[in-house]
Amino acid sequence: MFESAMEALSIVLDPSRMLFMCLGIGLGIIVGLLPGLGGTVGMSLMLPFIFGMDPFVGIALLIGMVAVIHTGDTFPSILIGVPGSAGSQATIMDGFPLAKKGEASRAMGAALFCSMIGGIIGGIVLFLAIPIAAPLITSFTSPVLFMLTMLGLSMAGLLAGDSPAKGALSGLLGLLIGAIGSAPAVTEYRYTFNSLYLSDGLSLPVVALAIFAFPILITMLIQKGSIAKTTHLQGGVLKGIGDALKNKFLVVRSAILGSLVGFIPGLGGSVVDWLAYGAGKKTVKNNQFGEGDIRGVIAPESANNAKEGGSLIPTLLFGIPGSGTTAILLGGLILMGLEAGPKMLTSELPVTLSIVWTLVIANIIGALLCMILIKPIAKLSLIPGEKLVPFLAVLLVIGAYQSNFSWGDLITLIAIGLLGYIMTILDWPRPPLLIGFVLAVSAERYYWISIERYGWEWLGQPVVITIGIIIVILLTGGAIMKKISISLQREGV
């Protein structure tokens, strides 16, 4: 294992791959600091460009972006009181008051340093999970793999916030869209309407762009104007780093909590920061959380980056995406010729270990880069949304068209994009739709293989029953945790 890790490190440190990692880091920071974008939009914009790319290069680009989005989203949260993404909501509670007191740089220094430490701990958790999961995953049969896809689909309810029913229906809609084209078990075509374009099914990059990025463009055009006119950066970055070091136990506790929450599919970034914030408030003595306490910044920022390492465990090793971002990452692996599951621990182990190293290195580079460029990056976060639309629209069209070089991709982009916008207006969750789309083919394939090999007897297998019980426990337990986090948010914990 150690030799494989060293081999993966040498691969990651290759200059060409480091270049793509740095590109992903830069894009991730920009996506994070621009309010309203977030990881799903950034990842979906990148997806078309990694098609057929060398896996190590593609991984460097994608993981480089994933690793630092929750580093970049610290800027708008602290400077202007607007969350850069769902995972930075709790940071506002004390970060923005600190900025108004003239201590924005102190808050930024503590937040960026804690994000770096949290990301490193998340990478360590992912690395330690590999040898534990390896003997388990390599023994999986088709019934077990089918149940794991069902576990991934069942997370749709948890990704729906206050409405599990909407999440389930959104996931089923994704399954329906994923069923377009040739059936994996029988020689027939479904829902193609005699169209040659639809015979191969819809392109994953196009669906991801349409469901996440397209609605954002419309929203940016409607909500005109800059979020804030001025920013004040006073205090000191080094002072913030010193605050983090003084509260090292809070940093480690919050990072471990973030990794554990990330490991549970379906909870995601909108929950972990509030749970860490609430836990910090209950365990820290003489705190003034909500009034500009630096520890109120340290706790959520340590947790949200650590969550990424935990969330990659079910995504890579079990093929269960727990959020829209990891669902897109799962699709990215497919586009590069990789398949999440047992192969990631056997023949593709170097790729898995390269993800661990990329996650750690990207967090370090991203945090240091943000510390150096605090003032110019802060100005970027004030760009009015409508001025970004032309640039994003060009990326959207190019990304969609290059998927198959077909006009059908652009028609699909508009059609599903309008569906995504309608879902946004009606407050229907979009990540479950993408999860259903990504898992549609594998779920059907494993189902038919299980039926052909075992008949209906596979339903009585102990492992199948155990996973079924886990699905029920996670759905009920996850729903309870979401209610707790929502109550914490409403109370301003």
CSV table of C-alpha atoms in Angstrom, one decimal:
chain,number,residue,atom,x,y,z
A,1,MET,CA,0.0,0.0,0.0
A,2,PHE,CA,2.8,2.4,0.9
A,3,GLU,CA,4.7,1.6,-2.4
A,4,SER,CA,1.5,2.2,-4.4
A,5,ALA,CA,1.0,5.5,-2.5
A,6,MET,CA,4.5,6.7,-3.4
A,7,GLU,CA,3.9,5.6,-7.0
A,8,ALA,CA,0.7,7.7,-7.1
A,9,LEU,CA,2.5,10.7,-5.6
A,10,SER,CA,5.1,10.6,-8.4
A,11,ILE,CA,2.3,10.5,-11.0
A,12,VAL,CA,0.5,13.4,-9.4
A,13,LEU,CA,3.7,15.5,-9.2
A,14,ASP,CA,4.3,15.2,-13.0
A,15,PRO,CA,4.5,18.8,-14.3
A,16,SER,CA,1.7,18.3,-16.9
A,17,ARG,CA,-0.7,16.9,-14.3
A,18,MET,CA,0.3,19.6,-11.7
A,19,LEU,CA,-0.6,22.2,-14.4
A,20,PHE,CA,-4.1,20.8,-14.7
A,21,MET,CA,-4.4,20.5,-11.0
A,22,CYS,CA,-3.5,24.2,-10.6
A,23,LEU,CA,-6.0,25.0,-13.4
A,24,GLY,CA,-8.7,23.1,-11.4
A,25,ILE,CA,-7.7,24.9,-8.2
A,26,GLY,CA,-8.0,28.3,-9.9
A,27,LEU,CA,-11.4,27.5,-11.4
A,28,GLY,CA,-12.5,26.1,-8.1
A,29,ILE,CA,-11.6,29.2,-6.2
A,30,ILE,CA,-13.4,31.4,-8.7
A,31,VAL,CA,-16.5,29.2,-8.6
A,32,GLY,CA,-16.5,29.3,-4.8
A,33,LEU,CA,-16.1,33.0,-4.5
A,34,LEU,CA,-18.9,33.9,-6.9
A,35,PRO,CA,-22.2,33.6,-5.0
A,36,GLY,CA,-24.8,31.4,-6.6
A,37,LEU,CA,-22.5,29.1,-8.5
A,38,GLY,CA,-21.2,26.3,-6.3
A,39,GLY,CA,-19.7,22.9,-7.0
A,40,THR,CA,-22.4,21.4,-9.1
A,41,VAL,CA,-22.2,24.2,-11.6
A,42,GLY,CA,-18.4,24.3,-11.7
A,43,MET,CA,-18.1,20.6,-12.1
A,44,SER,CA,-20.8,20.4,-14.8
A,45,LEU,CA,-18.9,23.1,-16.8
A,46,MET,CA,-15.7,21.1,-16.7
A,47,LEU,CA,-17.3,17.7,-17.5
A,48,PRO,CA,-17.5,18.1,-21.3
A,49,PHE,CA,-13.7,18.9,-21.5
A,50,ILE,CA,-12.5,15.8,-19.8
A,51,PHE,CA,-14.2,13.3,-22.2
A,52,GLY,CA,-11.6,10.8,-23.3
A,53,MET,CA,-8.9,12.6,-21.2
A,54,ASP,CA,-6.1,10.7,-19.5
A,55,PRO,CA,-7.6,9.6,-16.1
A,56,PHE,CA,-4.7,11.1,-14.1
A,57,VAL,CA,-5.0,14.4,-15.9
A,58,GLY,CA,-8.8,14.5,-15.7
A,59,ILE,CA,-8.7,13.6,-12.0
A,60,ALA,CA,-6.2,16.3,-11.3
A,61,LEU,CA,-8.5,18.9,-12.9
A,62,LEU,CA,-11.7,17.7,-11.3
A,63,ILE,CA,-10.4,17.0,-7.8
A,64,GLY,CA,-8.4,20.2,-7.9
A,65,MET,CA,-11.7,22.0,-8.3
A,66,VAL,CA,-13.6,20.0,-5.8
A,67,ALA,CA,-10.9,20.4,-3.1
A,68,VAL,CA,-10.9,24.2,-3.1
A,69,ILE,CA,-14.5,25.2,-3.8
A,70,HIS,CA,-15.2,25.4,0.0
A,71,THR,CA,-12.0,27.4,0.3
A,72,GLY,CA,-13.1,30.0,-2.2
A,73,ASP,CA,-16.6,30.3,-0.9
A,74,THR,CA,-15.2,31.8,2.3
A,75,PHE,CA,-14.7,35.2,0.6
A,76,PRO,CA,-18.3,36.2,-0.1
A,77,SER,CA,-19.4,34.6,3.2
A,78,ILE,CA,-17.1,36.8,5.3
A,79,LEU,CA,-16.7,39.9,3.2
A,80,ILE,CA,-20.3,40.5,2.1
A,81,GLY,CA,-22.4,38.1,4.2
A,82,VAL,CA,-23.6,36.0,1.2
A,83,PRO,CA,-22.8,32.3,1.1
A,84,GLY,CA,-20.6,31.3,-1.9
A,85,SER,CA,-22.1,27.8,-1.7
A,86,ALA,CA,-24.4,25.8,0.6
A,87,GLY,CA,-21.4,24.7,2.7
A,88,SER,CA,-20.5,28.2,3.8
A,89,GLN,CA,-23.8,29.3,5.3
A,90,ALA,CA,-22.7,28.9,9.0
A,91,THR,CA,-19.5,30.9,8.4
A,92,ILE,CA,-21.6,34.0,7.9
A,93,MET,CA,-22.8,33.9,11.5
A,94,ASP,CA,-19.5,35.1,12.9
A,95,GLY,CA,-17.4,35.8,9.8
A,96,PHE,CA,-19.5,38.7,8.6
A,97,PRO,CA,-19.7,40.4,12.0
A,98,LEU,CA,-15.9,40.1,12.2
A,99,ALA,CA,-15.7,41.8,8.8
A,100,LYS,CA,-18.0,44.6,10.0
A,101,LYS,CA,-15.7,45.1,13.0
A,102,GLY,CA,-12.8,45.6,10.6
A,103,GLU,CA,-11.3,42.1,11.2
A,104,ALA,CA,-12.0,40.6,7.8
A,105,SER,CA,-8.4,39.6,7.2
A,106,ARG,CA,-8.2,37.9,10.6
A,107,ALA,CA,-11.4,35.9,9.8
A,108,MET,CA,-10.1,35.1,6.4
A,109,GLY,CA,-6.8,33.9,7.7
A,110,ALA,CA,-8.4,31.6,10.3
A,111,ALA,CA,-10.9,30.3,7.7
A,112,LEU,CA,-8.4,29.6,5.0
A,113,PHE,CA,-6.0,27.9,7.3
A,114,CYS,CA,-8.7,25.7,8.8
A,115,SER,CA,-10.0,24.8,5.4
A,116,MET,CA,-6.5,23.6,4.5
A,117,ILE,CA,-6.2,21.5,7.7
A,118,GLY,CA,-9.7,20.1,7.2
A,119,GLY,CA,-9.0,19.1,3.6
A,120,ILE,CA,-5.8,17.3,4.7
A,121,ILE,CA,-7.6,15.4,7.4
A,122,GLY,CA,-10.3,14.5,4.9
A,123,GLY,CA,-7.6,13.1,2.6
A,124,ILE,CA,-6.1,11.1,5.4
A,125,VAL,CA,-9.5,9.6,6.3
A,126,LEU,CA,-10.0,8.6,2.6
A,127,PHE,CA,-6.6,7.0,2.5
A,128,LEU,CA,-7.2,5.0,5.8
A,129,ALA,CA,-10.6,3.8,4.4
A,130,ILE,CA,-9.0,2.1,1.4
A,131,PRO,CA,-7.3,-0.9,3.0
A,132,ILE,CA,-10.4,-1.4,5.2
A,133,ALA,CA,-12.8,-1.4,2.3
A,134,ALA,CA,-10.7,-3.3,-0.2
A,135,PRO,CA,-11.4,-6.9,1.0
A,136,LEU,CA,-15.1,-6.1,1.4
A,137,ILE,CA,-15.7,-4.5,-2.0
A,138,THR,CA,-13.8,-7.0,-4.0
A,139,SER,CA,-16.2,-9.8,-2.8
A,140,PHE,CA,-19.3,-8.0,-4.0
A,141,THR,CA,-21.7,-9.9,-6.4
A,142,SER,CA,-24.2,-8.5,-8.8
A,143,PRO,CA,-27.1,-8.6,-6.2
A,144,VAL,CA,-25.0,-6.6,-3.8
A,145,LEU,CA,-23.9,-4.1,-6.5
A,146,PHE,CA,-27.6,-3.7,-7.4
A,147,MET,CA,-28.6,-3.0,-3.8
A,148,LEU,CA,-25.7,-0.5,-3.6
A,149,THR,CA,-27.2,1.4,-6.6
A,150,MET,CA,-30.5,1.3,-4.8
A,151,LEU,CA,-28.8,2.8,-1.8
A,152,GLY,CA,-27.5,5.6,-4.0
A,153,LEU,CA,-30.9,6.2,-5.5
A,154,SER,CA,-32.5,6.2,-2.1
A,155,MET,CA,-30.4,9.2,-1.1
A,156,ALA,CA,-32.6,11.3,-3.4
A,157,GLY,CA,-35.0,11.8,-0.6
A,158,LEU,CA,-32.2,13.1,1.7
A,159,LEU,CA,-31.0,15.5,-0.9
A,160,ALA,CA,-34.5,17.1,-1.1
A,161,GLY,CA,-34.3,19.2,2.1
A,162,ASP,CA,-37.7,19.4,3.6
A,163,SER,CA,-39.5,17.4,0.9
A,164,PRO,CA,-38.3,13.7,0.5
A,165,ALA,CA,-41.3,13.1,-1.8
A,166,LYS,CA,-40.0,15.7,-4.2
A,167,GLY,CA,-36.5,14.2,-4.0
A,168,ALA,CA,-37.8,10.7,-4.8
A,169,LEU,CA,-39.8,11.9,-7.8
A,170,SER,CA,-36.8,13.9,-9.0
A,171,GLY,CA,-34.7,10.7,-8.8
A,172,LEU,CA,-37.3,8.7,-10.7
A,173,LEU,CA,-37.4,11.4,-13.4
A,174,GLY,CA,-33.6,11.0,-13.7
A,175,LEU,CA,-34.1,7.2,-14.1
A,176,LEU,CA,-36.6,7.8,-16.8
A,177,ILE,CA,-34.3,10.2,-18.7
A,178,GLY,CA,-31.4,7.7,-18.2
A,179,ALA,CA,-33.6,5.0,-19.8
A,180,ILE,CA,-33.6,6.8,-23.2
A,181,GLY,CA,-31.7,4.8,-25.9
A,182,SER,CA,-30.7,1.2,-26.1
A,183,ALA,CA,-31.7,-1.2,-23.2
A,184,PRO,CA,-28.7,-2.9,-21.6
A,185,ALA,CA,-30.4,-6.3,-21.2
A,186,VAL,CA,-32.5,-6.6,-24.4
A,187,THR,CA,-31.9,-5.6,-28.0
A,188,GLU,CA,-34.5,-2.8,-28.2
A,189,TYR,CA,-34.6,1.0,-28.1
A,190,ARG,CA,-36.8,3.0,-25.7
A,191,TYR,CA,-38.2,6.5,-26.0
A,192,THR,CA,-36.2,7.4,-29.1
A,193,PHE,CA,-39.2,8.4,-31.3
A,194,ASN,CA,-37.2,7.0,-34.3
A,195,SER,CA,-34.5,9.6,-33.7
A,196,LEU,CA,-30.9,8.5,-34.5
A,197,TYR,CA,-29.6,11.1,-32.0
A,198,LEU,CA,-31.6,9.5,-29.1
A,199,SER,CA,-30.6,5.9,-29.9
A,200,ASP,CA,-27.4,6.2,-27.9
A,201,GLY,CA,-29.1,8.0,-25.0
A,202,LEU,CA,-28.5,11.5,-23.7
A,203,SER,CA,-25.0,12.7,-23.0
A,204,LEU,CA,-24.1,13.0,-19.4
A,205,PRO,CA,-22.2,16.3,-19.8
A,206,VAL,CA,-25.2,17.9,-21.6
A,207,VAL,CA,-27.6,16.7,-18.9
A,208,ALA,CA,-25.3,18.0,-16.1
A,209,LEU,CA,-24.8,21.4,-17.8
A,210,ALA,CA,-28.5,21.7,-18.5
A,211,ILE,CA,-29.8,20.8,-15.1
A,212,PHE,CA,-27.4,22.9,-13.1
A,213,ALA,CA,-25.7,25.6,-15.2
A,214,PHE,CA,-28.5,26.7,-17.5
A,215,PRO,CA,-30.9,27.7,-14.7
A,216,ILE,CA,-28.1,29.7,-13.0
A,217,LEU,CA,-27.7,31.8,-16.2
A,218,ILE,CA,-31.4,32.7,-16.2
A,219,THR,CA,-31.3,33.5,-12.5
A,220,MET,CA,-28.3,35.8,-13.0
A,221,LEU,CA,-30.0,37.7,-15.7
A,222,ILE,CA,-33.1,38.2,-13.6
A,223,GLN,CA,-31.3,39.2,-10.4
A,224,LYS,CA,-29.3,42.1,-11.7
A,225,GLY,CA,-26.9,44.3,-9.7
A,226,SER,CA,-23.9,43.9,-7.5
A,227,ILE,CA,-24.3,42.3,-4.1
A,228,ALA,CA,-22.1,44.9,-2.4
A,229,LYS,CA,-20.2,48.1,-3.3
A,230,THR,CA,-17.2,48.1,-1.0
A,231,THR,CA,-15.2,45.7,1.1
A,232,HIS,CA,-13.0,46.4,4.1
A,233,LEU,CA,-10.0,44.2,4.7
A,234,GLN,CA,-8.3,45.1,8.0
A,235,GLY,CA,-6.7,43.1,10.8
A,236,GLY,CA,-4.2,40.4,10.0
A,237,VAL,CA,-4.1,37.0,8.2
A,238,LEU,CA,-1.3,35.8,10.5
A,239,LYS,CA,-3.5,36.7,13.5
A,240,GLY,CA,-6.2,34.5,12.2
A,241,ILE,CA,-3.8,31.6,11.7
A,242,GLY,CA,-2.7,32.1,15.2
A,243,ASP,CA,-6.3,31.9,16.4
A,244,ALA,CA,-6.7,28.6,14.6
A,245,LEU,CA,-3.5,27.2,16.2
A,246,LYS,CA,-4.7,28.2,19.6
A,247,ASN,CA,-8.0,26.2,19.0
A,248,LYS,CA,-6.3,23.2,17.4
A,249,PHE,CA,-8.5,20.7,19.2
A,250,LEU,CA,-11.6,22.5,17.8
A,251,VAL,CA,-10.1,22.3,14.3
A,252,VAL,CA,-9.4,18.6,14.6
A,253,ARG,CA,-12.8,17.8,16.2
A,254,SER,CA,-14.7,19.7,13.5
A,255,ALA,CA,-12.7,18.1,10.7
A,256,ILE,CA,-13.3,14.6,11.9
A,257,LEU,CA,-17.0,15.4,12.3
A,258,GLY,CA,-17.0,16.8,8.7
A,259,SER,CA,-15.4,13.6,7.4
A,260,LEU,CA,-17.9,11.4,9.2
A,261,VAL,CA,-20.9,13.4,7.9
A,262,GLY,CA,-19.5,13.4,4.4
A,263,PHE,CA,-19.2,9.6,4.5
A,264,ILE,CA,-23.0,9.4,5.0
A,265,PRO,CA,-24.5,9.7,1.5
A,266,GLY,CA,-27.2,12.3,1.2
A,267,LEU,CA,-26.3,14.7,3.9
A,268,GLY,CA,-23.9,17.0,2.0
A,269,GLY,CA,-22.4,20.4,2.5
A,270,SER,CA,-25.6,22.2,3.5
A,271,VAL,CA,-25.7,20.1,6.7
A,272,VAL,CA,-22.1,19.7,7.8
A,273,ASP,CA,-21.3,23.3,8.5
A,274,TRP,CA,-24.3,23.8,10.7
A,275,LEU,CA,-23.6,20.6,12.6
A,276,ALA,CA,-20.0,21.6,13.2
A,277,TYR,CA,-21.1,25.1,14.2
A,278,GLY,CA,-23.6,23.7,16.7
A,279,ALA,CA,-21.1,21.2,18.1
A,280,GLY,CA,-18.6,24.0,18.5
A,281,LYS,CA,-21.0,26.2,20.3
A,282,LYS,CA,-21.9,23.4,22.7
A,283,THR,CA,-18.3,22.4,23.5
A,284,VAL,CA,-16.4,25.8,23.5
A,285,LYS,CA,-16.4,27.7,26.8
A,286,ASN,CA,-17.1,31.4,27.1
A,287,ASN,CA,-18.1,31.7,23.5
A,288,GLN,CA,-19.9,34.6,21.8
A,289,PHE,CA,-21.0,32.7,18.7
A,290,GLY,CA,-23.1,34.9,16.4
A,291,GLU,CA,-21.5,38.1,17.6
A,292,GLY,CA,-18.1,37.8,15.9
A,293,ASP,CA,-16.4,35.0,17.7
A,294,ILE,CA,-13.4,33.7,15.6
A,295,ARG,CA,-14.2,30.1,16.8
A,296,GLY,CA,-17.5,30.4,15.0
A,297,VAL,CA,-15.5,30.6,11.8
A,298,ILE,CA,-13.0,27.9,12.7
A,299,ALA,CA,-15.6,25.2,13.4
A,300,PRO,CA,-17.6,25.2,10.1
A,301,GLU,CA,-14.5,26.0,7.9
A,302,SER,CA,-12.6,23.0,9.3
A,303,ALA,CA,-15.6,20.7,8.6
A,304,ASN,CA,-16.7,21.7,5.1
A,305,ASN,CA,-13.4,20.9,3.4
A,306,ALA,CA,-12.9,17.7,5.4
A,307,LYS,CA,-16.4,16.6,4.2
A,308,GLU,CA,-15.0,16.1,0.6
A,309,GLY,CA,-12.6,13.4,1.7
A,310,GLY,CA,-15.4,11.5,3.6
A,311,SER,CA,-17.9,11.9,0.7
A,312,LEU,CA,-15.4,10.4,-1.8
A,313,ILE,CA,-15.4,7.1,0.1
A,314,PRO,CA,-18.9,6.0,-0.9
A,315,THR,CA,-18.6,7.6,-4.3
A,316,LEU,CA,-15.4,5.9,-5.3
A,317,LEU,CA,-15.5,2.6,-3.5
A,318,PHE,CA,-19.3,1.9,-3.6
A,319,GLY,CA,-20.4,4.0,-6.6
A,320,ILE,CA,-22.9,5.9,-4.4
A,321,PRO,CA,-22.9,9.6,-5.0
A,322,GLY,CA,-24.2,11.5,-2.0
A,323,SER,CA,-24.6,14.9,-3.6
A,324,GLY,CA,-24.8,16.6,-7.0
A,325,THR,CA,-21.1,17.3,-7.0
A,326,THR,CA,-20.1,13.7,-6.4
A,327,ALA,CA,-22.7,12.5,-8.9
A,328,ILE,CA,-21.0,14.7,-11.5
A,329,LEU,CA,-17.6,13.3,-10.4
A,330,LEU,CA,-19.0,9.8,-10.8
A,331,GLY,CA,-20.1,10.7,-14.3
A,332,GLY,CA,-16.6,12.2,-15.0
A,333,LEU,CA,-15.0,8.8,-14.1
A,334,ILE,CA,-17.3,7.1,-16.6
A,335,LEU,CA,-16.3,9.6,-19.3
A,336,MET,CA,-12.6,8.8,-18.7
A,337,GLY,CA,-13.2,5.1,-18.9
A,338,LEU,CA,-13.3,4.4,-15.2
A,339,GLU,CA,-16.0,2.7,-13.1
A,340,ALA,CA,-16.5,3.3,-9.4
A,341,GLY,CA,-16.5,0.2,-7.2
A,342,PRO,CA,-14.1,-2.8,-6.8
A,343,LYS,CA,-11.9,-1.8,-9.7
A,344,MET,CA,-10.9,1.4,-7.9
A,345,LEU,CA,-9.2,-0.8,-5.3
A,346,THR,CA,-7.6,-3.3,-7.7
A,347,SER,CA,-6.6,-2.5,-11.2
A,348,GLU,CA,-7.3,1.3,-10.8
A,349,LEU,CA,-5.8,1.6,-7.3
A,350,PRO,CA,-3.1,4.1,-8.6
A,351,VAL,CA,-6.0,6.4,-9.7
A,352,THR,CA,-7.7,6.2,-6.4
A,353,LEU,CA,-4.5,7.0,-4.5
A,354,SER,CA,-3.8,9.9,-6.9
A,355,ILE,CA,-7.2,11.3,-5.9
A,356,VAL,CA,-6.0,11.2,-2.2
A,357,TRP,CA,-2.8,13.0,-3.0
A,358,THR,CA,-4.6,15.5,-5.3
A,359,LEU,CA,-7.1,16.3,-2.5
A,360,VAL,CA,-4.3,17.0,0.0
A,361,ILE,CA,-2.0,18.9,-2.3
A,362,ALA,CA,-4.9,21.0,-3.8
A,363,ASN,CA,-6.1,22.0,-0.4
A,364,ILE,CA,-2.6,23.3,0.6
A,365,ILE,CA,-2.0,25.1,-2.7
A,366,GLY,CA,-5.6,26.6,-2.8
A,367,ALA,CA,-5.4,27.9,0.8
A,368,LEU,CA,-1.9,29.4,0.3
A,369,LEU,CA,-3.0,31.0,-3.0
A,370,CYS,CA,-6.1,32.5,-1.4
A,371,MET,CA,-4.0,34.0,1.5
A,372,ILE,CA,-1.7,35.6,-1.0
A,373,LEU,CA,-4.5,37.0,-3.2
A,374,ILE,CA,-7.0,38.0,-0.6
A,375,LYS,CA,-7.5,41.6,-1.9
A,376,PRO,CA,-7.8,41.0,-5.6
A,377,ILE,CA,-10.0,37.9,-5.1
A,378,ALA,CA,-12.3,39.9,-2.9
A,379,LYS,CA,-12.9,42.4,-5.7
A,380,LEU,CA,-13.9,39.5,-8.1
A,381,SER,CA,-16.6,38.5,-5.7
A,382,LEU,CA,-18.3,41.8,-6.3
A,383,ILE,CA,-18.8,41.4,-10.1
A,384,PRO,CA,-22.5,41.8,-11.0
A,385,GLY,CA,-24.0,38.5,-12.1
A,386,GLU,CA,-25.3,39.7,-15.5
A,387,LYS,CA,-21.8,40.5,-16.5
A,388,LEU,CA,-20.8,36.9,-16.1
A,389,VAL,CA,-23.6,35.5,-18.1
A,390,PRO,CA,-22.0,36.0,-21.6
A,391,PHE,CA,-18.8,34.3,-20.5
A,392,LEU,CA,-20.7,31.4,-18.9
A,393,ALA,CA,-23.1,31.1,-21.8
A,394,VAL,CA,-20.2,30.6,-24.3
A,395,LEU,CA,-18.7,27.9,-22.1
A,396,LEU,CA,-22.1,26.3,-21.8
A,397,VAL,CA,-22.7,26.1,-25.6
A,398,ILE,CA,-19.2,24.9,-26.4
A,399,GLY,CA,-19.3,22.3,-23.7
A,400,ALA,CA,-22.6,21.0,-24.8
A,401,TYR,CA,-21.8,20.9,-28.5
A,402,GLN,CA,-18.4,19.3,-28.2
A,403,SER,CA,-20.0,16.3,-26.4
A,404,ASN,CA,-21.2,14.7,-29.7
A,405,PHE,CA,-20.8,17.6,-32.2
A,406,SER,CA,-24.5,17.4,-32.8
A,407,TRP,CA,-27.2,20.1,-32.9
A,408,GLY,CA,-29.3,17.6,-30.9
A,409,ASP,CA,-27.0,18.4,-27.9
A,410,LEU,CA,-28.0,22.1,-28.0
A,411,ILE,CA,-31.7,21.2,-28.3
A,412,THR,CA,-31.3,18.8,-25.3
A,413,LEU,CA,-29.4,21.6,-23.4
A,414,ILE,CA,-32.3,24.0,-23.8
A,415,ALA,CA,-35.1,21.4,-23.2
A,416,ILE,CA,-33.6,19.9,-20.0
A,417,GLY,CA,-32.3,23.4,-19.0
A,418,LEU,CA,-35.8,24.8,-19.0
A,419,LEU,CA,-36.9,21.7,-17.0
A,420,GLY,CA,-34.1,22.5,-14.5
A,421,TYR,CA,-35.3,26.2,-14.3
A,422,ILE,CA,-38.9,25.1,-13.7
A,423,MET,CA,-37.7,22.8,-10.9
A,424,THR,CA,-35.8,25.7,-9.4
A,425,ILE,CA,-38.9,27.9,-9.5
A,426,LEU,CA,-41.0,25.1,-7.9
A,427,ASP,CA,-38.3,24.4,-5.3
A,428,TRP,CA,-37.7,20.9,-6.6
A,429,PRO,CA,-34.2,19.4,-5.9
A,430,ARG,CA,-32.1,18.9,-8.9
A,431,PRO,CA,-29.2,16.7,-7.6
A,432,PRO,CA,-31.5,13.6,-7.2
A,433,LEU,CA,-32.3,13.9,-10.9
A,434,LEU,CA,-28.7,13.7,-11.9
A,435,ILE,CA,-28.1,10.8,-9.4
A,436,GLY,CA,-31.0,8.9,-11.0
A,437,PHE,CA,-29.6,9.6,-14.5
A,438,VAL,CA,-26.0,8.5,-13.6
A,439,LEU,CA,-27.2,5.3,-11.9
A,440,ALA,CA,-29.9,4.3,-14.4
A,441,VAL,CA,-27.8,2.1,-16.6
A,442,SER,CA,-25.8,0.3,-13.9
A,443,ALA,CA,-29.0,-0.3,-11.8
A,444,GLU,CA,-30.7,-2.0,-14.7
A,445,ARG,CA,-27.7,-4.0,-15.7
A,446,TYR,CA,-27.1,-5.4,-12.2
A,447,TYR,CA,-30.8,-6.1,-11.8
A,448,TRP,CA,-30.9,-8.3,-15.0
A,449,ILE,CA,-27.7,-10.1,-14.2
A,450,SER,CA,-29.0,-10.9,-10.7
A,451,ILE,CA,-32.2,-12.3,-12.1
A,452,GLU,CA,-30.5,-14.4,-14.7
A,453,ARG,CA,-28.0,-15.9,-12.3
A,454,TYR,CA,-30.0,-16.3,-9.1
A,455,GLY,CA,-33.7,-15.9,-10.0
A,456,TRP,CA,-35.5,-14.3,-7.1
A,457,GLU,CA,-33.4,-16.1,-4.5
A,458,TRP,CA,-30.9,-13.3,-4.3
A,459,LEU,CA,-33.5,-11.2,-2.4
A,460,GLY,CA,-32.9,-13.5,0.6
A,461,GLN,CA,-29.1,-13.1,0.7
A,462,PRO,CA,-27.9,-11.8,4.1
A,463,VAL,CA,-25.9,-9.0,2.5
A,464,VAL,CA,-28.8,-7.9,0.4
A,465,ILE,CA,-31.1,-7.8,3.4
A,466,THR,CA,-28.4,-5.9,5.4
A,467,ILE,CA,-28.1,-3.2,2.8
A,468,GLY,CA,-31.9,-2.9,2.7
A,469,ILE,CA,-31.9,-2.3,6.4
A,470,ILE,CA,-29.1,0.2,6.0
A,471,ILE,CA,-31.1,2.1,3.4
A,472,VAL,CA,-34.0,2.4,5.9
A,473,ILE,CA,-31.7,3.5,8.8
A,474,LEU,CA,-29.9,6.1,6.7
A,475,LEU,CA,-33.2,7.5,5.3
A,476,THR,CA,-34.7,7.8,8.8
A,477,GLY,CA,-31.5,8.9,10.5
A,478,GLY,CA,-30.6,11.3,7.8
A,479,ALA,CA,-34.0,12.9,7.9
A,480,ILE,CA,-33.7,13.4,11.6
A,481,MET,CA,-30.2,15.0,11.2
A,482,LYS,CA,-31.5,17.3,8.6
A,483,LYS,CA,-34.3,18.5,10.9
A,484,ILE,CA,-31.7,19.1,13.6
A,485,SER,CA,-29.5,21.1,11.3
A,486,ILE,CA,-32.6,23.1,10.0
A,487,SER,CA,-33.6,23.9,13.6
A,488,LEU,CA,-30.0,25.0,14.4
A,489,GLN,CA,-30.0,27.3,11.4
A,490,ARG,CA,-33.4,28.8,12.3
A,491,GLU,CA,-32.2,29.4,15.9
A,492,GLY,CA,-29.0,30.9,14.6
A,493,VAL,CA,-27.2,28.4,16.8
